[in-house]
C-alpha cells in the first residue's frame, strides 16, 4: 500500500469509529453520553463555548476561504 | 365596562393595544439569508476575495452572537443569584472520554498529515473536504452543513 492509501485508510477508520460511537450512544438510551450531551456540557461554560466557536470558525475559514 | 381594579372607576387599559405580529419572520429571514449565502458560496473558489467575503459573513454573525451570549453571563456574575442557585452539574460521564479520545486521535492525525509532505501522500481533513466540494453541489452541501454546525455550536 502507498502512503496515500494508508492515509485514506486511517481517515476512514477514524470516520467509522466516530460513526459507530455516534450510533452506539444514540441507541444506548441515555446510558452513554451522546454527542449532543457532550456539546451541551461544553456549551454550559464560557470557555467551552469559545472553544467550540473557534473550532467552527477555523473549520469554515480553512475549508472555504483559504 | 371593565373597570380598573384599583377602584378609581377609571376604565381599565386594554391588555395589549399592539399585538405582536412578528411571528416566525426572524427564522424565515435567517433561513433565506443562509440559503442565499450557501448558493453564492457554492460558486466561489478558495483563495479568492469572494470566498473570503462569503465565509466572513457567517463568521461575523457567529462572533457577534458569541459576544452577546457571553456578556450577560459576565455582567450577572455575583449579582443575579437566581441563575446560580440551580443544582451543580453532574460529574462528567466516564464514557465521555471516548469522545475525547476520538477528538484527540482526529486532531493528532490531522497534525501528522499537515506536518508531513508530500501533501498527496498525507491528505489533511481540508484536502478531503476539497475533494467533496470541488463541484458546486458538493460545496453547497458542505457549506450548508457548516452553517448548520455553527447554528448548533455557536448561536443556539
XYZ file of C-alpha atoms in Angstrom:
222
model
C 0.000 0.000 0.000
C 1.176 3.517 -0.746
C 1.408 6.280 1.863
C -1.627 7.958 0.326
C -3.664 4.769 0.652
C -2.579 4.370 4.289
C -3.654 7.937 4.984
C -7.064 7.377 3.439
C -7.419 4.117 5.375
C -6.711 5.833 8.682
C -9.135 8.652 7.852
C -11.738 6.009 7.026
C -11.102 4.163 10.306
C -11.455 7.412 12.248
C -14.670 8.256 10.412
C -16.018 4.757 11.030
C -15.112 4.935 14.738
C -16.933 8.251 15.115
C -19.972 6.886 13.267
C -20.072 3.664 15.329
C -19.787 5.617 18.591
C -22.456 8.090 17.450
C -24.864 5.224 16.782
C -23.903 3.344 19.963
C -24.500 6.355 22.190
C -27.742 7.132 20.396
C -29.040 3.586 20.881
C -27.884 3.325 24.499
C -30.988 5.013 25.863
C -29.052 7.549 27.923
C -26.527 5.124 29.435
C -23.759 6.520 27.198
C -23.219 10.246 26.629
C -24.372 11.296 23.170
C -22.507 13.909 21.154
C -25.357 16.320 21.877
C -25.000 15.780 25.626
C -21.246 16.349 25.470
C -21.710 19.508 23.408
C -24.373 20.799 25.802
C -21.996 20.277 28.678
C -19.221 22.088 26.822
C -21.542 24.954 25.949
C -22.502 25.352 29.591
C -19.151 27.005 30.276
C -17.886 30.187 28.630
C -14.520 28.686 27.759
C -16.182 25.621 26.206
C -18.456 27.837 24.124
C -15.491 29.907 22.946
C -13.503 26.768 22.060
C -16.409 25.367 20.041
C -16.816 28.697 18.236
C -13.101 28.871 17.441
C -13.157 25.309 16.106
C -16.166 26.080 13.936
C -14.577 29.286 12.645
C -11.292 27.522 11.848
C -13.112 24.729 10.012
C -15.071 27.170 7.852
C -12.223 29.526 7.075
C -9.816 26.663 6.349
C -12.294 24.791 4.171
C -13.955 27.559 2.192
C -11.765 30.655 2.255
C -8.148 29.514 2.492
C -67.423 48.378 31.411
C -64.178 46.784 32.524
C -63.007 48.977 35.415
C -59.625 49.473 36.912
C -59.050 47.071 39.852
C -57.562 49.936 41.891
C -61.123 51.089 42.490
C -60.724 54.520 40.956
C -63.527 53.829 38.481
C -61.349 54.611 35.560
C -61.636 52.289 32.591
C -59.075 49.515 32.612
C -56.448 49.962 29.899
C -56.527 47.325 27.206
C -54.146 44.470 27.926
C -52.489 44.592 24.559
C -53.000 47.580 22.349
C -50.468 46.456 19.808
C -50.429 42.754 19.156
C -47.125 41.022 18.430
C -47.233 40.356 14.705
C -43.590 39.390 14.324
C -44.385 35.690 14.170
C -41.735 33.440 12.661
C -40.249 36.187 10.452
C -36.862 36.035 12.171
C -36.182 32.356 11.430
C -37.573 32.725 7.899
C -35.275 35.688 7.160
C -32.332 33.828 8.680
C -33.125 30.725 6.639
C -33.418 32.742 3.430
C -30.168 34.550 4.146
C -28.432 31.236 4.812
C -29.823 29.773 1.577
C -28.665 32.777 -0.482
C -25.270 32.690 1.174
C -24.917 28.963 0.519
C -25.811 29.342 -3.156
C -23.280 32.166 -3.509
C -20.656 30.137 -1.635
C -21.138 27.147 -3.913
C -19.821 29.201 -6.849
C -16.719 30.539 -5.102
C -13.204 29.157 -5.068
C -10.803 29.219 -2.114
C -8.156 31.955 -2.039
C -10.457 34.487 -3.706
C -11.953 37.664 -2.292
C -15.460 36.322 -2.923
C -14.842 33.163 -0.901
C -13.331 35.164 1.931
C -16.229 37.636 1.978
C -18.900 34.907 1.870
C -17.188 32.938 4.656
C -16.562 36.046 6.745
C -20.284 36.911 6.878
C -21.427 33.917 8.977
C -18.187 34.112 10.954
C -19.009 37.728 11.871
C -22.561 36.752 12.815
C -21.252 33.889 14.927
C -18.735 36.151 16.658
C -21.439 38.716 17.397
C -23.740 36.016 18.765
C -20.942 34.637 20.908
C -20.135 38.070 22.366
C -23.817 38.742 23.074
C -24.165 35.326 24.674
C -21.122 35.736 26.906
C -21.685 39.353 28.010
C -24.814 38.875 30.164
C -23.199 35.904 31.898
C -20.248 38.051 32.892
C -22.387 41.014 33.949
C -24.694 38.936 36.130
C -21.815 37.167 37.797
C -22.194 37.728 41.516
C -25.347 39.819 41.231
C -28.078 37.550 39.901
C -28.186 34.539 42.144
C -31.252 33.004 40.565
C -29.256 31.536 37.692
C -26.650 30.120 40.046
C -28.980 28.548 42.562
C -29.599 25.533 40.366
C -28.120 22.178 41.266
C -24.424 21.735 40.432
C -23.764 19.885 37.180
C -23.252 16.167 37.340
C -19.658 14.944 37.116
C -18.516 14.049 33.593
C -19.567 10.596 32.431
C -16.551 8.303 32.154
C -17.701 7.213 28.701
C -17.372 10.841 27.584
C -13.649 10.078 27.481
C -14.325 8.066 24.323
C -15.422 11.294 22.629
C -12.280 12.987 23.895
C -10.190 10.092 22.559
C -11.809 10.363 19.129
C -11.179 14.107 19.020
C -7.548 13.667 20.115
C -6.996 10.904 17.535
C -8.530 13.007 14.732
C -6.596 16.158 15.652
C -3.403 14.119 16.070
C -3.760 12.505 12.672
C -4.604 15.866 11.107
C -1.433 17.372 12.595
C 0.664 14.405 11.460
C -0.642 14.771 7.903
C -0.236 18.547 7.997
C 3.399 18.339 9.113
C 4.410 15.684 6.578
C 4.994 16.019 2.874
C 4.227 15.458 0.091
C 0.630 16.558 0.604
C -0.585 13.990 -1.931
C 0.662 11.196 0.352
C -0.607 12.863 3.512
C -4.040 14.331 2.772
C -5.373 16.567 5.542
C -9.003 16.938 6.549
C -9.327 20.055 4.418
C -7.915 18.069 1.485
C -10.697 15.525 1.955
C -13.262 18.328 2.158
C -11.771 19.858 -1.018
C -12.438 16.583 -2.814
C -16.047 16.680 -1.654
C -16.689 20.317 -2.500
C -14.780 20.501 -5.758
C -18.111 20.876 -7.574
C -20.793 23.476 -6.721
C -23.262 20.871 -5.446
C -20.642 19.452 -3.095
C -19.745 22.909 -1.853
C -23.445 23.700 -1.425
C -23.854 20.652 0.847
C -20.595 21.292 2.733
C -21.376 24.986 3.311
C -24.925 24.134 4.448
C -23.552 21.620 6.945
C -21.025 24.161 8.196
C -23.733 26.792 8.694
C -25.925 24.241 10.496
C -22.982 23.299 12.698
C -22.433 26.962 13.514
C -26.091 27.338 14.424
C -25.874 24.392 16.828
C -22.452 25.181 18.301
C -22.412 28.975 18.421
C -25.888 30.506 18.088
C -28.137 28.077 19.994
